[in-house]
PDB file of C-alpha atoms in Angstrom:
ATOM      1  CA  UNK A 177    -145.364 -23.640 -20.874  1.00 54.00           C
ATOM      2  CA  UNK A 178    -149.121 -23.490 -21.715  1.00 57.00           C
ATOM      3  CA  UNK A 179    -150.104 -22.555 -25.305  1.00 64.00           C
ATOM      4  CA  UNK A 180    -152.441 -19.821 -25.106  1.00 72.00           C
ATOM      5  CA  UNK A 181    -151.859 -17.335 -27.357  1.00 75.00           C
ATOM      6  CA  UNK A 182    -151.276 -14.630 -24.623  1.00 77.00           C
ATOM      7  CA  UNK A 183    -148.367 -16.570 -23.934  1.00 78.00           C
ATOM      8  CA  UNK A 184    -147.110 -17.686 -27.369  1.00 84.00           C
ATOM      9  CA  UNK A 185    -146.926 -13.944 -27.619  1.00 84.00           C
ATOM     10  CA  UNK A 186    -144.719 -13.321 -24.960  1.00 82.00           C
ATOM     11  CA  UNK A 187    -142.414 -16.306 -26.391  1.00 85.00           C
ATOM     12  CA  UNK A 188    -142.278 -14.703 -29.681  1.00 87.00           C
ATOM     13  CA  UNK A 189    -141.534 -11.424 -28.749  1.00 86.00           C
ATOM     14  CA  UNK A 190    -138.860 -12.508 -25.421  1.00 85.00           C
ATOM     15  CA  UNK A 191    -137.450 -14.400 -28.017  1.00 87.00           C
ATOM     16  CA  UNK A 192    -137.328 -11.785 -30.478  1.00 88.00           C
ATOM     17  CA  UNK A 193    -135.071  -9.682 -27.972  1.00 86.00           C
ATOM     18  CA  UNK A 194    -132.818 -12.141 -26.893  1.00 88.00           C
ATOM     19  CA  UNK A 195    -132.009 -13.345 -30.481  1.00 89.00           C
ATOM     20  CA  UNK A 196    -131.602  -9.702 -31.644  1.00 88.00           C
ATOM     21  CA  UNK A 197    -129.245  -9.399 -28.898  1.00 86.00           C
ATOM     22  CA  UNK A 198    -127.204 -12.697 -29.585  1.00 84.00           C
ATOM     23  CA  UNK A 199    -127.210 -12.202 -33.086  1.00 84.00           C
ATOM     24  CA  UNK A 200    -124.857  -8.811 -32.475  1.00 82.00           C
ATOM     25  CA  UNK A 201    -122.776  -9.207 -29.557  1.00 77.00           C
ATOM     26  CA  UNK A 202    -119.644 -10.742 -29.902  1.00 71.00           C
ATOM     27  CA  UNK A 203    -118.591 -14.125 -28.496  1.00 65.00           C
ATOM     28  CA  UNK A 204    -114.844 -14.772 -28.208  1.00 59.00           C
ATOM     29  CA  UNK A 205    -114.133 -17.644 -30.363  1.00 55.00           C
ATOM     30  CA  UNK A 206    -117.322 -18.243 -31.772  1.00 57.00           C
ATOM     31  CA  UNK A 207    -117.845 -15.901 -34.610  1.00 61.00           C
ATOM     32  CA  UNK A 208    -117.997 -18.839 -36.939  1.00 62.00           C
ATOM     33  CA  UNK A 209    -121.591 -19.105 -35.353  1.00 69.00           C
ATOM     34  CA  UNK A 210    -124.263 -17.710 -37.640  1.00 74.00           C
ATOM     35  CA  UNK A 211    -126.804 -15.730 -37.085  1.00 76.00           C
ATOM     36  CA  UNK A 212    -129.546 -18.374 -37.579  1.00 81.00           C
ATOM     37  CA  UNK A 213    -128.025 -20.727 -35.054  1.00 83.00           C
ATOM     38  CA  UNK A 214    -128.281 -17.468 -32.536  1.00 82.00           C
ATOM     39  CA  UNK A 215    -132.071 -16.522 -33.266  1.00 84.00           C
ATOM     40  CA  UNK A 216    -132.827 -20.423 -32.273  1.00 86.00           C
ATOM     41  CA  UNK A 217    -130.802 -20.145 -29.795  1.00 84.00           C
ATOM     42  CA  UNK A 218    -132.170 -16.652 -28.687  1.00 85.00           C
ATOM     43  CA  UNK A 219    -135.654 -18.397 -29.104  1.00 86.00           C
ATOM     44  CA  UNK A 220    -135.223 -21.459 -27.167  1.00 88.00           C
ATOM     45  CA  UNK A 221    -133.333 -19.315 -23.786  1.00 83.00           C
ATOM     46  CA  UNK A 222    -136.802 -17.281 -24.060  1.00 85.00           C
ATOM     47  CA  UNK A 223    -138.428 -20.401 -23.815  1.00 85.00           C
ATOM     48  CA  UNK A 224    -136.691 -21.048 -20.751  1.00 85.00           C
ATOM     49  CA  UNK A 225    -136.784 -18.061 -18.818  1.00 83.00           C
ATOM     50  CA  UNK A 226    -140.495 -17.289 -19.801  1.00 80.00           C
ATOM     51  CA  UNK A 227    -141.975 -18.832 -16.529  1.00 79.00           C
ATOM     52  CA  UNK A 228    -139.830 -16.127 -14.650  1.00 76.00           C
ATOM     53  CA  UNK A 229    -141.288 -13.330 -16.520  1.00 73.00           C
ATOM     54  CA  UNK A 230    -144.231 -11.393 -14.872  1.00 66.00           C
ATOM     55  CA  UNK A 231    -147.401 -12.489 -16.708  1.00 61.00           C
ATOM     56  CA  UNK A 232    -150.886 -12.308 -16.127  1.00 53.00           C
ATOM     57  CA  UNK A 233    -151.678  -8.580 -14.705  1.00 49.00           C
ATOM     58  CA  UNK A 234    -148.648  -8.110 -13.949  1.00 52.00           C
ATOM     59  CA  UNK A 235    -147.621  -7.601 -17.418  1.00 61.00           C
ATOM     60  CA  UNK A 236    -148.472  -5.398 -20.327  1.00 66.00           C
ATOM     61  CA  UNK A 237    -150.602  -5.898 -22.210  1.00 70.00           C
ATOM     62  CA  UNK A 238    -150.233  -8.236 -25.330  1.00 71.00           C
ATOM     63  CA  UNK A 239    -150.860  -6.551 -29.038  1.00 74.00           C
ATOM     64  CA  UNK A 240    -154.726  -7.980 -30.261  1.00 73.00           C
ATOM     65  CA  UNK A 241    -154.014  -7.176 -33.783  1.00 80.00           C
ATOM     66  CA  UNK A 242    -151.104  -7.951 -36.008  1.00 81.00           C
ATOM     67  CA  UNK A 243    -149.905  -4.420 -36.437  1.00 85.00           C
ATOM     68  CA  UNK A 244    -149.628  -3.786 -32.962  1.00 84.00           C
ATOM     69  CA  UNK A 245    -147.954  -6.736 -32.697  1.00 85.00           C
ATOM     70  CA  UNK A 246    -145.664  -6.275 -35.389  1.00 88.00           C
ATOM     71  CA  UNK A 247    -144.762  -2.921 -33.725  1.00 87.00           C
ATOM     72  CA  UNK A 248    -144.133  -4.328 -30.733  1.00 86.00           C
ATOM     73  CA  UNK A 249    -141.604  -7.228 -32.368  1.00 89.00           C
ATOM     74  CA  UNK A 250    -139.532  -4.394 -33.652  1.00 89.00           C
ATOM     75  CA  UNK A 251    -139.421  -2.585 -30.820  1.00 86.00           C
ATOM     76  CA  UNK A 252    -138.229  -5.693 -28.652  1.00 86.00           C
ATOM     77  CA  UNK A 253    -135.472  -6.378 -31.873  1.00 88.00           C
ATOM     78  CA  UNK A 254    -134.008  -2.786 -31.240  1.00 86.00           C
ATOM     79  CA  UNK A 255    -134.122  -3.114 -27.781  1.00 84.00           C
ATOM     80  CA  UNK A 256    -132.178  -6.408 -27.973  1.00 85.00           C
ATOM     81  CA  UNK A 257    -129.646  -5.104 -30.871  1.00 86.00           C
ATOM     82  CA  UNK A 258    -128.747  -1.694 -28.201  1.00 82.00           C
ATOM     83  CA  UNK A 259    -128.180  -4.269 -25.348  1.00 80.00           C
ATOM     84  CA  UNK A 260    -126.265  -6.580 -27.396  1.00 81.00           C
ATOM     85  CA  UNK A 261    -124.074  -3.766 -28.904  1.00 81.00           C
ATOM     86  CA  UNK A 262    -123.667  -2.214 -25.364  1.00 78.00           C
ATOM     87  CA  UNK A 263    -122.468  -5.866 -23.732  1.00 76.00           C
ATOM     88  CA  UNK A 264    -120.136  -6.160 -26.606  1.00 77.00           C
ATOM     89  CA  UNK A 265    -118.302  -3.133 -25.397  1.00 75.00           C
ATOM     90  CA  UNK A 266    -117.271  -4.911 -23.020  1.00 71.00           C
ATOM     91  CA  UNK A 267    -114.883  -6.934 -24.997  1.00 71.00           C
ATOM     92  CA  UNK A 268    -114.928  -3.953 -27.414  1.00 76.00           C
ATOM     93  CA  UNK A 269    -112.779  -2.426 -24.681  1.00 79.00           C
ATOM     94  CA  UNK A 270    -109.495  -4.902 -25.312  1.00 80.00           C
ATOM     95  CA  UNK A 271    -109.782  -4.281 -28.886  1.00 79.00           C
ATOM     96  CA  UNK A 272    -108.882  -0.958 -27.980  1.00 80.00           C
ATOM     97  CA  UNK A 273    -106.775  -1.558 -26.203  1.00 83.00           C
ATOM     98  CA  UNK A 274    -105.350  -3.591 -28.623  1.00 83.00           C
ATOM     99  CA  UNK A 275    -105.586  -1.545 -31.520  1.00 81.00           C
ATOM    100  CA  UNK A 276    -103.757   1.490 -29.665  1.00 80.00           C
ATOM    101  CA  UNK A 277    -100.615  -1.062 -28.485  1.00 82.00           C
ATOM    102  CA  UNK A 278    -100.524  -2.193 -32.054  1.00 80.00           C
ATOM    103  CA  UNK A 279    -100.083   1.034 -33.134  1.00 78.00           C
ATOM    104  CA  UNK A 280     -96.816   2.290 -30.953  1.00 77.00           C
ATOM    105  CA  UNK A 281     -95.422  -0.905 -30.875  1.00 78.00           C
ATOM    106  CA  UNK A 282     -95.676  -1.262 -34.534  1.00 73.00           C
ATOM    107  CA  UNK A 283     -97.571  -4.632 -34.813  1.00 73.00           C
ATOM    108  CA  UNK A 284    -100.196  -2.645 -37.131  1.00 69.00           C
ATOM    109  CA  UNK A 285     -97.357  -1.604 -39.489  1.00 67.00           C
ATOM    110  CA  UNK A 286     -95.642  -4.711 -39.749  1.00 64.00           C
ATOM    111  CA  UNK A 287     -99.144  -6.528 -40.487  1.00 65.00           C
ATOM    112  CA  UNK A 288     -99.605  -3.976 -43.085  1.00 64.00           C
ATOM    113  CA  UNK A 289     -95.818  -4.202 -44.745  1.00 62.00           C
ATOM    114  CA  UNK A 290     -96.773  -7.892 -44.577  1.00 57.00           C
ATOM    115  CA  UNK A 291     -99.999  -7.067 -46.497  1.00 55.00           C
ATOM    116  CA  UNK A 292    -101.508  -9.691 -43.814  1.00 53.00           C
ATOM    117  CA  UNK A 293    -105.195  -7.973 -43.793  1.00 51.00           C
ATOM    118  CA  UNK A 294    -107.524 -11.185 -42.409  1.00 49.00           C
ATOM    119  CA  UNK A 295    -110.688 -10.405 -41.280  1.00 49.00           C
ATOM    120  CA  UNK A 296    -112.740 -11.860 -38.180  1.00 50.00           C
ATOM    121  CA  UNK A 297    -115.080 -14.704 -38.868  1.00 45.00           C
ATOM    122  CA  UNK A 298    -118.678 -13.452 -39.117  1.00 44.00           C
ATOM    123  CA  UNK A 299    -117.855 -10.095 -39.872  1.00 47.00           C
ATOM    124  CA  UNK A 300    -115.428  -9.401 -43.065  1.00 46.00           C
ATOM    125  CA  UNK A 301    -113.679  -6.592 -40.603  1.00 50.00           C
ATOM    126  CA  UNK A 302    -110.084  -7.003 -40.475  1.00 49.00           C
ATOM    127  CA  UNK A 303    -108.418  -8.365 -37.192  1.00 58.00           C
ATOM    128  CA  UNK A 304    -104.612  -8.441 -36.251  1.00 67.00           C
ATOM    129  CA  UNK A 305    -103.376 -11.190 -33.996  1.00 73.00           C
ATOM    130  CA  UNK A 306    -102.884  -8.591 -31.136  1.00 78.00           C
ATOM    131  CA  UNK A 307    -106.805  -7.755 -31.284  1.00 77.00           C
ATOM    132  CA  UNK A 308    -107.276 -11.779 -31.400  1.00 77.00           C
ATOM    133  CA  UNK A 309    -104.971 -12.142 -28.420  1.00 80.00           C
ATOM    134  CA  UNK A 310    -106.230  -9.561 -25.922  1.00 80.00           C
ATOM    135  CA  UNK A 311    -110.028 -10.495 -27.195  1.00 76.00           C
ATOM    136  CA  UNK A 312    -109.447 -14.485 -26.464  1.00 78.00           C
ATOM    137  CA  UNK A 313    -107.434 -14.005 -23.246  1.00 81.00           C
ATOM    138  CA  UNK A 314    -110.248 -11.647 -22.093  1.00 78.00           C
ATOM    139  CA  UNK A 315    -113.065 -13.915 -22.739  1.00 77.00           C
ATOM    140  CA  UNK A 316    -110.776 -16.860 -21.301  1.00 79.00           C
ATOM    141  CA  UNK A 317    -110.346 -14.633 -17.817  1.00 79.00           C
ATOM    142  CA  UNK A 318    -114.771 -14.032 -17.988  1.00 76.00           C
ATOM    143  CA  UNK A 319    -115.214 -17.793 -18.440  1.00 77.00           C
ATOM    144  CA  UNK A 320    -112.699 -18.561 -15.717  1.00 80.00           C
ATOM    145  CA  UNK A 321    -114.328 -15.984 -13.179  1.00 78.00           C
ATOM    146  CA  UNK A 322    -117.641 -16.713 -14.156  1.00 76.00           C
ATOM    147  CA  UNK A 323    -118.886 -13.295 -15.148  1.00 74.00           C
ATOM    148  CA  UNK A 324    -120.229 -14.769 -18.049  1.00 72.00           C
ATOM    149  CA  UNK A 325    -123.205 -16.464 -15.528  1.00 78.00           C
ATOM    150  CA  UNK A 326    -123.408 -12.656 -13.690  1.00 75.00           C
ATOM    151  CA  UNK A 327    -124.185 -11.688 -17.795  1.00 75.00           C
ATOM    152  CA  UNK A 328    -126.564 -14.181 -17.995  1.00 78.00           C
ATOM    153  CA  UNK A 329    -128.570 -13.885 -14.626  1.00 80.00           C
ATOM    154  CA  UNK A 330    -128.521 -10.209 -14.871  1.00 77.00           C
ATOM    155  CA  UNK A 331    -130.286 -10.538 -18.708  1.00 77.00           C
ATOM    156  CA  UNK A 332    -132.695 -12.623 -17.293  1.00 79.00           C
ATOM    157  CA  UNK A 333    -133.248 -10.125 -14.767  1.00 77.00           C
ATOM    158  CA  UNK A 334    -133.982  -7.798 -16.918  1.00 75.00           C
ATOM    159  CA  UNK A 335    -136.837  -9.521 -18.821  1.00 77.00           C
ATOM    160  CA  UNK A 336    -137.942  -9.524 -15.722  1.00 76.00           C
ATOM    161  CA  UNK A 337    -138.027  -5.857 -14.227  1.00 72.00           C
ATOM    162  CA  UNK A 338    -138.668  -4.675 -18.529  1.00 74.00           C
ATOM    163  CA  UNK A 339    -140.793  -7.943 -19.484  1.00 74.00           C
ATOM    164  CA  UNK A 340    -141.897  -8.064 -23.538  1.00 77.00           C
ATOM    165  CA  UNK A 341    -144.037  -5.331 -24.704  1.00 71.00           C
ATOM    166  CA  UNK A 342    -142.982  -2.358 -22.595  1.00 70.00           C
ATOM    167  CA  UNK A 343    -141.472   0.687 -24.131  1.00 66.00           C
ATOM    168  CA  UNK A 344    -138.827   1.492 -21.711  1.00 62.00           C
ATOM    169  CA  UNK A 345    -136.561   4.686 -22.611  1.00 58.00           C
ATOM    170  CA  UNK A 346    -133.584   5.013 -23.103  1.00 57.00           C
ATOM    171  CA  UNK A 347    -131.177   7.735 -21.056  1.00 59.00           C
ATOM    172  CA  UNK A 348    -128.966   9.286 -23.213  1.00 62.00           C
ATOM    173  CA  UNK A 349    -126.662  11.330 -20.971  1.00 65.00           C
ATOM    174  CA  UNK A 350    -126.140   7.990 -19.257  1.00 66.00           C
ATOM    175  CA  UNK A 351    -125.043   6.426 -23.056  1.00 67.00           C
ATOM    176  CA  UNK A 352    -123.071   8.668 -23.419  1.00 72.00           C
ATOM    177  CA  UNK A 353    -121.350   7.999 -19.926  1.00 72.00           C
ATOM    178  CA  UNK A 354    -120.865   4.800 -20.823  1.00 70.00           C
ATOM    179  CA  UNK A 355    -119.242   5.267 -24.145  1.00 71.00           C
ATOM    180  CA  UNK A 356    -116.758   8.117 -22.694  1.00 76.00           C
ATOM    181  CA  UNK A 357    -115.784   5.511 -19.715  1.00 75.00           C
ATOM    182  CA  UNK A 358    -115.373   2.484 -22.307  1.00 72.00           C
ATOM    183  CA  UNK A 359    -112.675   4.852 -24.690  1.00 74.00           C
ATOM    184  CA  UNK A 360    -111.343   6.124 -20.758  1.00 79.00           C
ATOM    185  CA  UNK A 361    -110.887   2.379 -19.743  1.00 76.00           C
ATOM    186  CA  UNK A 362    -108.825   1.480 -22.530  1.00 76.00           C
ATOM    187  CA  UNK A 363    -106.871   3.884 -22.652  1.00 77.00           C
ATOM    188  CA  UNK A 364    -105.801   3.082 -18.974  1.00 80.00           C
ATOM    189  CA  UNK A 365    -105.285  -0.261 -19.733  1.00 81.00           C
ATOM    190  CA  UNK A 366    -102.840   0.442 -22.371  1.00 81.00           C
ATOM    191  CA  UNK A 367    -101.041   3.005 -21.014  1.00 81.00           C
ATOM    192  CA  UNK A 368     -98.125   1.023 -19.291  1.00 81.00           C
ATOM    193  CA  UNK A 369     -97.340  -0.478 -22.616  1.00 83.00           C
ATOM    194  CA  UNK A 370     -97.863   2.992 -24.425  1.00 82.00           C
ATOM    195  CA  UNK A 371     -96.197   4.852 -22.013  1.00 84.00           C
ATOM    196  CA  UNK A 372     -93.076   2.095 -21.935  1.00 84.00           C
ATOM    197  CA  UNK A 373     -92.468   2.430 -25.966  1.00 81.00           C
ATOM    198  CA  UNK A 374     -92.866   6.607 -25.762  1.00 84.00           C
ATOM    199  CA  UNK A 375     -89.912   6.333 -23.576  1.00 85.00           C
ATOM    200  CA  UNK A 376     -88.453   3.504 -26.370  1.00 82.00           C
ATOM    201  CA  UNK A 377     -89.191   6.158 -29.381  1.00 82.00           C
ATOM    202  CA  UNK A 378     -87.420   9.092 -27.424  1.00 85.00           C
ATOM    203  CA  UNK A 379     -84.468   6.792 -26.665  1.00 84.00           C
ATOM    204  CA  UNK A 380     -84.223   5.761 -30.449  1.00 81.00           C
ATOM    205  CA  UNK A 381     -84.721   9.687 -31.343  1.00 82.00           C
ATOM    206  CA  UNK A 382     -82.109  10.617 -28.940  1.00 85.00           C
ATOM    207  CA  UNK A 383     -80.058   7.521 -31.048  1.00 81.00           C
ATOM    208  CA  UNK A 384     -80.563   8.386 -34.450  1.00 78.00           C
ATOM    209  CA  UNK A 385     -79.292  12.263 -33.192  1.00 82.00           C
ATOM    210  CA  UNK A 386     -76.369  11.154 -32.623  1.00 82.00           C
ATOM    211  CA  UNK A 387     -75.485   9.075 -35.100  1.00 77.00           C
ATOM    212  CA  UNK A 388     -77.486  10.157 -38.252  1.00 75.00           C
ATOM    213  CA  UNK A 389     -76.307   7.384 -40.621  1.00 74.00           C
ATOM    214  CA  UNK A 390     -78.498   4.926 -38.337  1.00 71.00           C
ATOM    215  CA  UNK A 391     -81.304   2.850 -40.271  1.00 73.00           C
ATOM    216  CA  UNK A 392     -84.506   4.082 -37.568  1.00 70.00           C
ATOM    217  CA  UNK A 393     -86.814   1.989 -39.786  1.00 70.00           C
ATOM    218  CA  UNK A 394     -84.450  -0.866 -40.341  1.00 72.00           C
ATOM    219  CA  UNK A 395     -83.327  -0.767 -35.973  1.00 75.00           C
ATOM    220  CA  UNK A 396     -86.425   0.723 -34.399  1.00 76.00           C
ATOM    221  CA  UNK A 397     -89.236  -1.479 -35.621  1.00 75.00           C
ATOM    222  CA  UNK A 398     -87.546  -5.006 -34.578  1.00 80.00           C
ATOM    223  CA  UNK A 399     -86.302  -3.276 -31.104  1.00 81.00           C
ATOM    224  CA  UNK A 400     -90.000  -1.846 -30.369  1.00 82.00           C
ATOM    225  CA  UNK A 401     -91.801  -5.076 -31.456  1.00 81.00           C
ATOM    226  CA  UNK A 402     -89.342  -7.044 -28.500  1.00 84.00           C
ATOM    227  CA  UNK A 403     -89.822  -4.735 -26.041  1.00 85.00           C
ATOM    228  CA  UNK A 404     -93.560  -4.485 -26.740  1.00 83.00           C
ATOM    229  CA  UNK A 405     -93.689  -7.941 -26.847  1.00 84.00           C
ATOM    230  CA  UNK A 406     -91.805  -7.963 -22.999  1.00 87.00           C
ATOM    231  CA  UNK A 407     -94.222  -5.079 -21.706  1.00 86.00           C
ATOM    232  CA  UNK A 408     -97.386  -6.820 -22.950  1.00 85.00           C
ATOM    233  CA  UNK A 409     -96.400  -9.912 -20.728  1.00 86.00           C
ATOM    234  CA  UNK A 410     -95.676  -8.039 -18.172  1.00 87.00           C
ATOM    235  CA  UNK A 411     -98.927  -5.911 -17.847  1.00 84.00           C
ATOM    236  CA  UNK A 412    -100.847  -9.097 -18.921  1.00 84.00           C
ATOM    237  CA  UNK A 413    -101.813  -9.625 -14.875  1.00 85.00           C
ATOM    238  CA  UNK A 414    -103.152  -6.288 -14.701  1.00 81.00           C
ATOM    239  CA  UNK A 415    -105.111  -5.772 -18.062  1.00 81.00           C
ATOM    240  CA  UNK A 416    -107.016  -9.087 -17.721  1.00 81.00           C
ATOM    241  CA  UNK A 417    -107.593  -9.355 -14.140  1.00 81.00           C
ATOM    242  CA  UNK A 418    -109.383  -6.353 -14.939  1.00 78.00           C
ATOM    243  CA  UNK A 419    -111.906  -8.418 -16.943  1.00 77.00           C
ATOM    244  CA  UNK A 420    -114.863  -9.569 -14.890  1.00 77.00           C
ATOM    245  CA  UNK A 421    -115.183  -5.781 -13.548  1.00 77.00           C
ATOM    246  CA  UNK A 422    -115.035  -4.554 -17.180  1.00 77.00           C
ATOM    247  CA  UNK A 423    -118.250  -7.045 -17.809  1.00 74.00           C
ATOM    248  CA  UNK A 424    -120.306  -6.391 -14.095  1.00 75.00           C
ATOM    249  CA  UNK A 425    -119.552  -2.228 -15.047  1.00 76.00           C
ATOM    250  CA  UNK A 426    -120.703  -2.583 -18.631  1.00 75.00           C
ATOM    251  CA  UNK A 427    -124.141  -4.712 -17.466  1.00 74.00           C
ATOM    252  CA  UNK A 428    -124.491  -2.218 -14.460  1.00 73.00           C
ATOM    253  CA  UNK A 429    -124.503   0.233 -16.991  1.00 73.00           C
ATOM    254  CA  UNK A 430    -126.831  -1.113 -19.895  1.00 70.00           C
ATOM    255  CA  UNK A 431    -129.438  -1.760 -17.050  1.00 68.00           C
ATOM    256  CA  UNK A 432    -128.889   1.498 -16.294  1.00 68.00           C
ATOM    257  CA  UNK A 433    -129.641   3.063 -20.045  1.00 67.00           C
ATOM    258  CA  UNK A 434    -132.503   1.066 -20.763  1.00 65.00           C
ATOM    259  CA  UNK A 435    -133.481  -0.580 -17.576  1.00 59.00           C
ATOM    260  CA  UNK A 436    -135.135   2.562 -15.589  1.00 46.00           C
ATOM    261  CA  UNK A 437    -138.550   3.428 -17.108  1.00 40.00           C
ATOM    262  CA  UNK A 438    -141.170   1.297 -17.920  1.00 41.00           C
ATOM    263  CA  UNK A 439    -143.956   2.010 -20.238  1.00 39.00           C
ATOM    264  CA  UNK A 440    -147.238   0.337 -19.849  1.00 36.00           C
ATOM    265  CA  UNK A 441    -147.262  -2.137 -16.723  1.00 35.00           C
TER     266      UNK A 441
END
């Protein structure tokens, strides 16, 4: 790569986008990774892909001042902190998922009877093992497929088509498509374990009717934890083969929202 400033530039503000959007999205596994590591490593990917981004006339055209050009690094930050945050609904959808099937079967109680409250690595929030399982098994399924290389090549991609300094906007109906279908998805993936345990709860109301001397708390949580437990494995083939689709939807869909108007070309 030549080291004009024209393209120094380009480096600085590509790589400003693509470490803005590693820094937020979430990585399965590797939340241990700070955020310095991902702004180098956000830096050196723009390095790479640079020679595949329009340049020359066929770009826009790079700030002469340093005002302009700070303006124009904060715009590609924000741009690359609403793509990140939009491919981590990807994964955002099993933690849904998660969190709902944690709350019928009682996982989320027990954890907080246990006073077990541990957060996730890199960001303080706290995680129950369910969320850990479905998040891991997920990203295990999008490495095995190879999504995560459609995730990749379709970033690129989209340096190309929106290259550094162009002020493409945003659609906001289709946002907010894409945040009703994320909550929508989830809840379809959890309903055969949902729906199982609402037939459990009616059973165990149906129970403690007839014989009112029956501990619910002391019976019910144990027997809804096993059969969860049972239902989980069996819809396991079904939630995660789901997986790669979740990933190409949720990149068809931030290329969509940010990818389809371009400024100055």
């Amino acid at each position: 790569m030549p080291a004009d400033p024209e393209t120094m530039t380009r480096w600085l503000l590509a790589g400003a986008r693509l470490s803005a959007l590693l820094a937020v999205m979430p990585v399965p596994g590797f939340g241990w990774l700070g955020a310095p590591a991902r702004i180098w490593f956000g830096l050196t990917w723009a390095y790479a892909v640079l020679p595949l981004v329009p340049g020359g006339a066929a770009a826009p055209p790079v700030p002469g001042n340093t005002p302009d050009f700070v303006i124009a690094l904060i715009r590609e930050v924000v741009l690359g902190l609403m793509m990140g945050w939009l491919l981590g609904l990807g994964l955002s959808v099993y933690r849904q998922t998660a969190a709902l099937i944690g709350l019928q079967t009682g996982f989320t109680l027990a954890q907080a009877v246990a006073g077990d409250g541990a957060g996730e690595a890199g960001s303080g929030e706290a995680v129950n093992p369910l969320d850990r399982l479905y998040q891991l098994a997920a990203g295990a399924v999008i490495l095995a497929s190879n999504a995560h290389h459609q995730a990749i090549i379709a970033l690129v991609e989209w340096l190309r088509l929106v290259p550094p300094g162009t002020d493409p906007v945003a659609a906001p109906a289709r946002l907010a498509q894409v945040l009703g279908g994320v909550l929508g998805l989830a809840l379809r993936l959890g309903l055969p374990v949902v729906g199982g345990l609402l037939v459990v709860d009616l059973a165990l109301a149906i129970l403690v009717r007839t014989a009112p001397q029956l501990n619910l708390f002391g019976v019910g949580l144990p027997v809804k934890l096993g059969l969860g437990l049972v239902l989980i494995a069996l819809s396991a083939p079904l939630v995660f083969g789901q997986a790669p689709g979740v990933i190409n939807g949720i990149i068809q869909a931030a290329g969509a929202v940010f990818g389809g108007s371009r400024g100055a070309s």
